[in-house]
PDB file of C-alpha atoms in Angstrom:
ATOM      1  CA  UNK A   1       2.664  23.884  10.763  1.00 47.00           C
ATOM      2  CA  UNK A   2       5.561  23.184  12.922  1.00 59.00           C
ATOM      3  CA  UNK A   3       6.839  19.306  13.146  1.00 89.00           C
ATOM      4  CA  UNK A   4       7.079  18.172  16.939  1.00 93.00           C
ATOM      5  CA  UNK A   5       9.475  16.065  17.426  1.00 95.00           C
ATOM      6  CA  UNK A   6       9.922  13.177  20.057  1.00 96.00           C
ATOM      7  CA  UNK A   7      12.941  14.852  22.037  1.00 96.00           C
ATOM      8  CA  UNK A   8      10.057  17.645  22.286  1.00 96.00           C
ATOM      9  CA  UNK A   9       7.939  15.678  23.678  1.00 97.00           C
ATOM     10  CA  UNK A  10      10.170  13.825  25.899  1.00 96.00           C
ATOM     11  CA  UNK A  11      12.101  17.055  27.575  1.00 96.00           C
ATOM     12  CA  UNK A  12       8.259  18.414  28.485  1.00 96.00           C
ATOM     13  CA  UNK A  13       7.572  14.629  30.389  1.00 97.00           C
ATOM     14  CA  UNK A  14      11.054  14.088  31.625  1.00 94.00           C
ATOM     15  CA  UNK A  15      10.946  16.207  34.816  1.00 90.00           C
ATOM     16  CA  UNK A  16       9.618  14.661  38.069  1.00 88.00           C
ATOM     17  CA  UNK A  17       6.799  17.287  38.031  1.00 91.00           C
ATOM     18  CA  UNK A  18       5.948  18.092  34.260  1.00 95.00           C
ATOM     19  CA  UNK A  19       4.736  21.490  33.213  1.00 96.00           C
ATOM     20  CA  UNK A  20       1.388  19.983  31.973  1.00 96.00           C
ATOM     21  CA  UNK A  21      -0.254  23.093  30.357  1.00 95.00           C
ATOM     22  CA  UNK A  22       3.070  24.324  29.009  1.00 95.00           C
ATOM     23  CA  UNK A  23       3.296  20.897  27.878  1.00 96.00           C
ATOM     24  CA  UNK A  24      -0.121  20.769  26.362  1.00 96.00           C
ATOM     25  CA  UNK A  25       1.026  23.698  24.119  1.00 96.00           C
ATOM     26  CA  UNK A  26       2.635  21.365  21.973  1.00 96.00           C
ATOM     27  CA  UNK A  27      -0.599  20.202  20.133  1.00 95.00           C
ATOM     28  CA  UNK A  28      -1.860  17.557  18.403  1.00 96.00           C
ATOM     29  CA  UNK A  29       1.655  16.674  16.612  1.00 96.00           C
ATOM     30  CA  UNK A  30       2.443  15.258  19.833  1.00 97.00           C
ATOM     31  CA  UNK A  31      -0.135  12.649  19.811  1.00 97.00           C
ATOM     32  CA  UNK A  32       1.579  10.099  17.831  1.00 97.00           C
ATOM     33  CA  UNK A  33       4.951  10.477  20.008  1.00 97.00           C
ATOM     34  CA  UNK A  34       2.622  10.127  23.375  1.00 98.00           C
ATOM     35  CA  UNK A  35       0.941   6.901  21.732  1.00 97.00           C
ATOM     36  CA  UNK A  36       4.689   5.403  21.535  1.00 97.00           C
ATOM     37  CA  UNK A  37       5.348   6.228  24.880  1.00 98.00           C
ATOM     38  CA  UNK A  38       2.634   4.989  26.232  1.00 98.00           C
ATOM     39  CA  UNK A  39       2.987   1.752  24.083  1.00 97.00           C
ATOM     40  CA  UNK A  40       6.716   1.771  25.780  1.00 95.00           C
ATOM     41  CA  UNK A  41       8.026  -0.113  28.733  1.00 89.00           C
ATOM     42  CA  UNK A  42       8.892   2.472  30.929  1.00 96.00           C
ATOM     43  CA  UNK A  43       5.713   3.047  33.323  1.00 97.00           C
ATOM     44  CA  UNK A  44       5.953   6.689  34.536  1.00 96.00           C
ATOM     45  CA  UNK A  45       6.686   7.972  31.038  1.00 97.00           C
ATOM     46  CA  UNK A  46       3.849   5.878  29.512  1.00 97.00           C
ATOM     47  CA  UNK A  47       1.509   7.384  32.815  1.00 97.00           C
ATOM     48  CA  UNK A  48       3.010  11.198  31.989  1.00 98.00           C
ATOM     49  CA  UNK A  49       2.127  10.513  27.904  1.00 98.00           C
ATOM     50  CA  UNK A  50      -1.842   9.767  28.931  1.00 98.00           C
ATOM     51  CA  UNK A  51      -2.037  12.199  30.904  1.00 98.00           C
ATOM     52  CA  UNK A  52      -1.129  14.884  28.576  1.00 98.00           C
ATOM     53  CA  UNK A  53      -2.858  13.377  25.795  1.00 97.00           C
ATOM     54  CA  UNK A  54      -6.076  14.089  27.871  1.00 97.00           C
ATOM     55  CA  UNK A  55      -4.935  17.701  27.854  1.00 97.00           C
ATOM     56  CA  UNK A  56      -4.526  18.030  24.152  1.00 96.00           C
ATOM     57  CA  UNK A  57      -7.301  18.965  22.621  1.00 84.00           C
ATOM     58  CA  UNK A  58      -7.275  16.351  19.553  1.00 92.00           C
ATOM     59  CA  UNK A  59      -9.650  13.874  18.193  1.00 88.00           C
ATOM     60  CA  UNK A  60      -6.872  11.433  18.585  1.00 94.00           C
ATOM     61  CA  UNK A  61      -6.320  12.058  22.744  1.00 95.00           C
ATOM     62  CA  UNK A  62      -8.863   9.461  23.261  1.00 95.00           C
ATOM     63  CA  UNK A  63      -7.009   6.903  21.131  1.00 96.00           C
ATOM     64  CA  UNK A  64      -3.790   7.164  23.438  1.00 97.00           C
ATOM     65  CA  UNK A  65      -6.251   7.071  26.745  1.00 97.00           C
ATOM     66  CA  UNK A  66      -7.753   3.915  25.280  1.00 96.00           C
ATOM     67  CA  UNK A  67      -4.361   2.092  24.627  1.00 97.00           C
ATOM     68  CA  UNK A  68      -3.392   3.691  28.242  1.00 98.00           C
ATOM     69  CA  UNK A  69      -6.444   2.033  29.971  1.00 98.00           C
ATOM     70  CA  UNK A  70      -5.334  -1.329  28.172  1.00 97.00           C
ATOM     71  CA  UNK A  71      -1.931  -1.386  29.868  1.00 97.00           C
ATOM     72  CA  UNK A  72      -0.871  -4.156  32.424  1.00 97.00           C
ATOM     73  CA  UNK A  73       0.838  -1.081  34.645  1.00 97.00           C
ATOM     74  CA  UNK A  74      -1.511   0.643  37.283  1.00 96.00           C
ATOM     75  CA  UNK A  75       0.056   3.577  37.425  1.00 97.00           C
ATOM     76  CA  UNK A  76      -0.495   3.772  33.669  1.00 98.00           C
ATOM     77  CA  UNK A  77      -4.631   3.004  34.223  1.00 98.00           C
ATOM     78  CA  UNK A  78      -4.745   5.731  36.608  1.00 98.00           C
ATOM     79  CA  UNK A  79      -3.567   8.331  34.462  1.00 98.00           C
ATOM     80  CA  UNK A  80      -6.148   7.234  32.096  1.00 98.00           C
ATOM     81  CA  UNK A  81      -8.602   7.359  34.553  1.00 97.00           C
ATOM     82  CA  UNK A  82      -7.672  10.712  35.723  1.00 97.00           C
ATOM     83  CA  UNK A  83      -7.351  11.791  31.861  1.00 97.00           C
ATOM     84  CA  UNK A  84     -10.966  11.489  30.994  1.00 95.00           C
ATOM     85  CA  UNK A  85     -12.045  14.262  32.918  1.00 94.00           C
ATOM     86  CA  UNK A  86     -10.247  16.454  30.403  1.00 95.00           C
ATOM     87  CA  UNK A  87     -11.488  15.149  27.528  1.00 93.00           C
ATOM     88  CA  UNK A  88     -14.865  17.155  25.653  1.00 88.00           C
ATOM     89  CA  UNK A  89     -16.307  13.798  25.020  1.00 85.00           C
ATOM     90  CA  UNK A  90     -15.706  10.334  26.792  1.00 84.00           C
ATOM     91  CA  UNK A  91     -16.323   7.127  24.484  1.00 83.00           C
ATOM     92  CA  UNK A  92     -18.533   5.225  26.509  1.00 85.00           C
ATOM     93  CA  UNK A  93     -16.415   1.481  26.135  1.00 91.00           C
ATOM     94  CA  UNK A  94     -13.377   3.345  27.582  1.00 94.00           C
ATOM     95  CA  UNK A  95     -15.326   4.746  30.579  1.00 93.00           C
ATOM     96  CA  UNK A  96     -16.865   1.057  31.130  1.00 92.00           C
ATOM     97  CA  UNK A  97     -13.013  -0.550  30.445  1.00 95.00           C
ATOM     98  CA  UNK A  98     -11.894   1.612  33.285  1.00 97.00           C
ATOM     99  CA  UNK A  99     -15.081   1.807  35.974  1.00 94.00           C
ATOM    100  CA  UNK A 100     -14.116  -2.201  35.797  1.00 95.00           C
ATOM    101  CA  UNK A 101     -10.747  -2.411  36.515  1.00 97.00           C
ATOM    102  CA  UNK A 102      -9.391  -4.815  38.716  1.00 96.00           C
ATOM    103  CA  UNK A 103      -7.712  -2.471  39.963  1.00 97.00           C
ATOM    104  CA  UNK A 104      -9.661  -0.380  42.644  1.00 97.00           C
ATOM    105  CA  UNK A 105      -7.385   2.603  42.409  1.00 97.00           C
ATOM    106  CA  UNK A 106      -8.283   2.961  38.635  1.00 98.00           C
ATOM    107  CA  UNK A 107     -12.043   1.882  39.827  1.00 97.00           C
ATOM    108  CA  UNK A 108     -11.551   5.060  42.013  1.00 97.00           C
ATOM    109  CA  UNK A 109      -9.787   7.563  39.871  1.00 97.00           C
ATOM    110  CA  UNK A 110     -12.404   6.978  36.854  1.00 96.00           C
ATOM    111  CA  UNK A 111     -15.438   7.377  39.649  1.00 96.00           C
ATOM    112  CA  UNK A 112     -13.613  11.049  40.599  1.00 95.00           C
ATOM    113  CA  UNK A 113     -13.478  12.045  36.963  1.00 95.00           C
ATOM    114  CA  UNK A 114     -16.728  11.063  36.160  1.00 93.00           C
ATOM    115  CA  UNK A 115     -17.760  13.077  39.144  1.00 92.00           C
ATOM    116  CA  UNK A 116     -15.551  16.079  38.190  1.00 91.00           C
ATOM    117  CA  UNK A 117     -17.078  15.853  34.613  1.00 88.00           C
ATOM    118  CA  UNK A 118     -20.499  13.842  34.689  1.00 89.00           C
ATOM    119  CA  UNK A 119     -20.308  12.341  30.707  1.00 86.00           C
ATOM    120  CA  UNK A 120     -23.874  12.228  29.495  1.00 84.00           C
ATOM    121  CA  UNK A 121     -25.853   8.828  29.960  1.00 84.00           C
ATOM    122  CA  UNK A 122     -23.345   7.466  33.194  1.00 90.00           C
ATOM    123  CA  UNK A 123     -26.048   7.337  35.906  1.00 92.00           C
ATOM    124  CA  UNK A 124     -26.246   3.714  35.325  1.00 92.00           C
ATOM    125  CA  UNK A 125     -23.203   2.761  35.268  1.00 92.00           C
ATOM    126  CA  UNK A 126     -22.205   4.426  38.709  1.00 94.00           C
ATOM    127  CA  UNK A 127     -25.468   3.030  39.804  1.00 95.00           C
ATOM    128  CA  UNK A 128     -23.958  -0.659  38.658  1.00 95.00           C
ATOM    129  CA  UNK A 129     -20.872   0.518  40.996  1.00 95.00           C
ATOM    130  CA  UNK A 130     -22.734   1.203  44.051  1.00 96.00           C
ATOM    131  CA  UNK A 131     -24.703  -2.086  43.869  1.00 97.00           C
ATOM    132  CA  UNK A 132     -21.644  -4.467  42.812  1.00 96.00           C
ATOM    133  CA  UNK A 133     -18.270  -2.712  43.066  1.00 96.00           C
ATOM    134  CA  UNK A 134     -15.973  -5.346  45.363  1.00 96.00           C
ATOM    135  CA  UNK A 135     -14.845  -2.424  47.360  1.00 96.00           C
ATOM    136  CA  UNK A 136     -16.988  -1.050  49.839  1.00 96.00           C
ATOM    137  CA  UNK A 137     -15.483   2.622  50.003  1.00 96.00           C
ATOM    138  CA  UNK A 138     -15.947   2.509  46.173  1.00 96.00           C
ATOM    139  CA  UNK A 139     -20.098   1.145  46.611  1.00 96.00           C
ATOM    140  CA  UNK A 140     -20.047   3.832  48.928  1.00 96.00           C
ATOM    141  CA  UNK A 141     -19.018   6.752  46.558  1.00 95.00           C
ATOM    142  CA  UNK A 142     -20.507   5.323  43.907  1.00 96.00           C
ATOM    143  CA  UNK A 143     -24.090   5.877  46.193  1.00 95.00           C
ATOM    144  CA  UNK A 144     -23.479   9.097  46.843  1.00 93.00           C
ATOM    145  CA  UNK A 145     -22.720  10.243  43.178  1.00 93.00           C
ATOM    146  CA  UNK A 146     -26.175   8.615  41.533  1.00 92.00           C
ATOM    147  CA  UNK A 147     -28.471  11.270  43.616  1.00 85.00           C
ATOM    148  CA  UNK A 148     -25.969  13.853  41.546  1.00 85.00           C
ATOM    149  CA  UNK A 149     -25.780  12.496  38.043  1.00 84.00           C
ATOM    150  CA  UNK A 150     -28.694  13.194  35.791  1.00 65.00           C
TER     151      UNK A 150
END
């Protein structure tokens, strides 16, 4: 089993437009390097890390989403948000974290995913979206994804 180092990891997220299946390639050994980016301070590396994590298959690509949906950066939320439609199983408290963001673009991003990838057991949460989301172009996609979701 081949080590993966940080540089690795860093020279796959460095470009402006990452390579993210090549990128994915380098496994779960590059969980623990995407965790410290995403626990860094620089936004668009932290957003880059989440977003790949979702793409690794690994029981630990949840754990770097989660810290990712905790972050005060946007940008960082989102990729979280946009992450969970690649995962094979969503944790329920990191689906809920997100669908209640204060941010609506995060609000909006999850609600996409979720409709990409319908998790088992979300029907009432989106319902809880269309009824009480602040934003009404969010209430309104929200409404049109409950007639969908099981």
């Amino acid at each position: 089993m081949s080590m993966i180092t940080m540089d690795q990891v860093r020279t796959q997220l460095d470009r402006d437009e990452p390579d993210y299946a090549e990128a994915a390639r380098l496994g779960p050994d590059a969980i623990p390097h995407l965790m410290q980016l995403v626990r860094g301070g620089d936004p668009m590396l932290a957003s880059k890390a989440a977003y790949l994590a979702s793409l690794i298959q690994s029981d630990k690509s949840t754990d770097v989403l989660d810290l990712a949906a905790h972050s005060s950066h946007d940008q960082v939320r989102i990729a979280a948000a946009a992450g969970v439609r690649n995962l094979k199983q969503v944790q329920a408290p990191l689906l809920d974290l997100l669908v209640h963001d204060l941010d609506a673009g995060v609000r909006k991003v999850t609600l996409r995913s979720i409709e990409a990838k319908p998790p088992a057991g979300v029907k009432a949460m989106v319902e809880e979206i269309a009824k009480n989301d602040p934003d009404e172009n969010l209430r309104e996609l929200a409404g049109k994804m409950v007639n969908q979701l099981q």
